[in-house]
Amino acid sequence: MSQDAHPNQFALLGQRRFAPFFWTQFLGAANDNVFKFAFTLMITYQLQLEWLPPSHAGLVIGALFILPYVLFSATSGQLADKHDKARLMQLVKSLEIAIMAIAAWGFYAAHVPALLACVFLMGLHSTLFGPVKYAYLPQQLNERELTGGNGMVEMGTFVAILLGQLLGGLLVDTPVVGPQHVAWACLGLAILGRATAQAIPASPSTDPHLVINWNPFTETWRNLKLAHEGLAVFRSLLGISWMWFFGAVFLSNFPAFAKEVLHGSPQVASLLLAVFSIGIGIGSLLCEMLSKRHVEIGLVPLGAIGMSVFAIDLYFAATGLPAAEPYSVGAFLSVAAHWRVLADLTLLALFAGLYSVRMYALIQLRAQPTHRARIIAANNILNAVFMIASSLIAGAMLSAGLTIPQVFLAVGIANAVVAAYIFLIVPEYLLRFIAFVLTRLVYRFRITNDERIPTAGAAVLVCNHVSFVDAVLLMAASPRPIRFLMDAQIFRIPVLGWMFRLAKAIPIAPQKTDPATYEAAFAAARAVLEDGEMVCIFPEGGITRDGELQPFKGGVMKLVEGLPAVPVIPMALGNLWGSFFSRVEGGQAMVKPLRRGFWSRVSLTVDRPMAPGAVTPEGLRERVAGLLAPREGRV
C-alpha cells in the first residue's frame, strides 16, 4: 500500500461522521434480535400453539420480518435519495419506540398475534432504515475508508445480533417474569437508539427534486430496472441476495436445530447464534486487512468456497448425534463432537463475512450517487424475495421429511453451484481472486502511492513490461477494472490467454504486420476511455528479454489524441525480473517452477498523473525509469 499513514477502521469510531451512525445501527440490530429471538424461544419452548408449531416458528417469524422489504423497499429508497439521511434515520428511530411500546404490551399479555404484527412492523422499520444506512456511508467515507467502514458496520451488526439474541434468550428464560423483562429491554433499546441518532451529522439529499412514486408495485419494478442498467452492480445484488438466502436458512433454523438435532436447551440455541455472529464479525473485520483498504472483490470467491465447504461439513458433524436430555451449555461443550459443529458454524460465518462486505462496498462505490439509495432499495427487495423463498423452500423440505442437517447440506451444495455460475457470468470476481492469490501467496506485493490510481473517471495507465503476469498484478492494485492493450500472441498461451480474454483485454499487433488489428485495438481502447473507464498500455511493445527498460513506442500518443481531459499515469513494476513469469531463461519464461520460491518481493510504484499535452514517449520512459531507479539501482 501507499507509504502514507492511514488510520485503521477502528479510528472511525472516534469521528462524528461515523460513530453516532454506527451506534444507532448497532442498537437497532440489537433490539431487532432481542425481540425476535425472545419471541421465537417463547413459541419454541414455552407456548404450545397448534397453529404455529415450534419447527415452523422461526420460518414464519423470519418471513413476516422480511415481507415489508418486498412491499416498501422501493418507497424507502426514494425517500433516502430525496431527503437528508440523518433526519430520516431520526424519524425511523422514533417509529421504533412506538412499535416497541406495542410489543411490550404483547409480551405482558402473551398475545402472539400482536407480537407477530410487531414483527412485521419491525421489518418495516428496518426496510426504511436499510437504504439510508448504505447510502449514508459512501456520502461520508472515501474509497479507501469504505471497505473498513462497511466491515465495521457488518461486524457491529452481527455483534449486536449476538448480544441481542443472548440477552433475549436470557431474559425470556427467566421464570415467570421473563417476557416482561424482554418488554422493558426492547423499549429501552429503542429509546437509546433514538438518542444516538440525534447526533448523526447532516447528510444532504442527493436528488432533492425527485418526485416520489407512492405506488410500491410500479416503483419496485422501476427500481429493479434502474439497478439492471449497471450489469456488474445488478449481478452483485443477486450475489448478495443469494448470501441472504443461504444465511436465512441457518439463522431461522437454529432454535429447532439446537432442540431437535443437538438436544440442547434454549441457551444452546443462543450459543449457536453467538458463534455464528462472532464468525461474521471476524470475517467482516478481516476484510480491510486482507484487501489492504481497497474494495477487493477477489475475496468474494474465497468467501463462497468457505461457505460451501463448512456448510457441507456441518451436515456430517450433526448427523448421528445420540439422543439425550436437553444439554445445558456446559454439558453441551463437554461433548467433543459438538466442537466440530461449533467450528463449522464459526468458519461458515467467517467466510460469509468475507463474501458480503466486498459486494456491499462494490455496489456503494459503483452505483450512481443520485440514485444510490434506490439501487440499495432494489438490493433489499431482491434480498427479501430470496429470504422469503428460503423460508418457503426450507419449510417445504422439512415438511417433505428432510432433517435440518439435510437442509443445510442441500444449501451448501446449492451455494457451490450458484457461486460457480456467478463467477462465470461476472468474470471480474474470478480474475480478482486470481490476482489476490498471486499477490498474497506467490509474491509479497507492495504498492507505493496507490491513491494516485483514480477511483472514478477515464485514465491511461502506462507501465513497464517485465513478465506475463504484469496485468494480473495491476488488476490487484486497482480499485476498479482496467482494460489492457496486450500483444495478440499472449492470447495463444494456455490459461493466461483464457484469463485475459475473461478480462476483456484488447489484442494489439504491430502496425507493419497487422494494420487492421492495430487500428481496431486503438479504436476499442478510445471507446473505453470515452466511457469513463481506465486503459493500460505497455509502451515497450513487448516483455523485456534482458530485464532492462526498453524504448517506449508512440502508441500512447495515438491513444490520448483528442482526449485532453484524460490523465496519463506512469507506473513501474519492480523486482519482477528473474521470477518464473519473466523471460530470464535465455528469453524464455515459465521454465523453472519455484525459481524464486514463494512470497518473493515485488513492487508497484505509481507516479503523479500527467496531462496528455505534456506526454512524449521519451518523457514517459524517463518518468518510469525514475520510479525504478531507487528500487532496482538501474533503469
Short mmCIF file of C-alpha atoms in Angstrom, two decimals, residues 1 7-10 12 18 134 137-138 141-155 281 283-299 353-354 356-365 432 440 479:
data_model
loop_
_atom_site.label_atom_id
_atom_site.label_comp_id
_atom_site.label_asym_id
_atom_site.label_seq_id
_atom_site.Cartn_x
_atom_site.Cartn_y
_atom_site.Cartn_z
CA MET A 1 0.00 0.00 0.00
CA PRO A 7 -5.83 5.26 10.42
CA ASN A 8 -7.36 1.81 10.59
CA GLN A 9 -11.07 1.13 10.52
CA PHE A 10 -11.43 1.41 14.33
CA LEU A 12 -13.75 5.80 12.56
CA PHE A 18 -19.35 7.59 11.68
CA TYR A 134 -25.94 2.04 2.95
CA LEU A 137 -21.67 5.56 4.17
CA PRO A 138 -20.34 6.44 0.69
CA LEU A 141 -16.42 7.94 3.63
CA ASN A 142 -13.96 7.94 0.74
CA GLU A 143 -13.00 4.87 -1.32
CA ARG A 144 -10.09 3.98 0.96
CA GLU A 145 -12.36 4.11 4.02
CA LEU A 146 -15.37 2.38 2.50
CA THR A 147 -14.20 -1.21 3.00
CA GLY A 148 -13.25 -0.55 6.62
CA GLY A 149 -16.49 1.34 7.27
CA ASN A 150 -18.60 -1.46 5.80
CA GLY A 151 -16.57 -4.01 7.73
CA MET A 152 -17.19 -2.12 10.97
CA VAL A 153 -20.93 -1.89 10.24
CA GLU A 154 -21.16 -5.60 9.38
CA MET A 155 -19.10 -6.53 12.43
CA GLY A 281 -17.83 -10.24 12.81
CA GLY A 283 -14.80 -12.13 8.67
CA SER A 284 -16.04 -8.57 8.31
CA LEU A 285 -13.06 -7.15 10.20
CA LEU A 286 -10.59 -9.29 8.24
CA CYS A 287 -11.81 -7.70 5.01
CA GLU A 288 -9.86 -4.48 5.43
CA MET A 289 -6.66 -6.26 6.43
CA LEU A 290 -6.83 -8.76 3.55
CA SER A 291 -7.86 -6.17 0.95
CA LYS A 292 -5.35 -3.54 2.08
CA ARG A 293 -8.03 -0.85 2.37
CA HIS A 294 -9.40 -1.17 -1.17
CA VAL A 295 -12.71 -2.65 -2.32
CA GLU A 296 -11.07 -6.02 -3.08
CA ILE A 297 -13.74 -8.21 -4.66
CA GLY A 298 -11.25 -11.03 -5.09
CA LEU A 299 -12.29 -12.09 -1.58
CA GLY A 353 -18.47 -12.09 6.21
CA LEU A 354 -15.66 -12.02 3.63
CA SER A 356 -20.82 -9.99 1.84
CA VAL A 357 -18.74 -6.95 2.86
CA ARG A 358 -16.98 -6.89 -0.50
CA MET A 359 -20.20 -6.98 -2.51
CA TYR A 360 -21.82 -4.21 -0.47
CA ALA A 361 -18.77 -1.98 -0.89
CA LEU A 362 -18.68 -2.64 -4.63
CA ILE A 363 -22.32 -1.58 -5.02
CA GLN A 364 -21.78 1.58 -2.96
CA LEU A 365 -18.68 2.50 -4.96
CA ARG A 432 -9.62 -10.54 -8.90
CA ARG A 440 -0.57 -12.73 -1.39
CA PRO A 479 -9.77 -0.33 -7.07
#
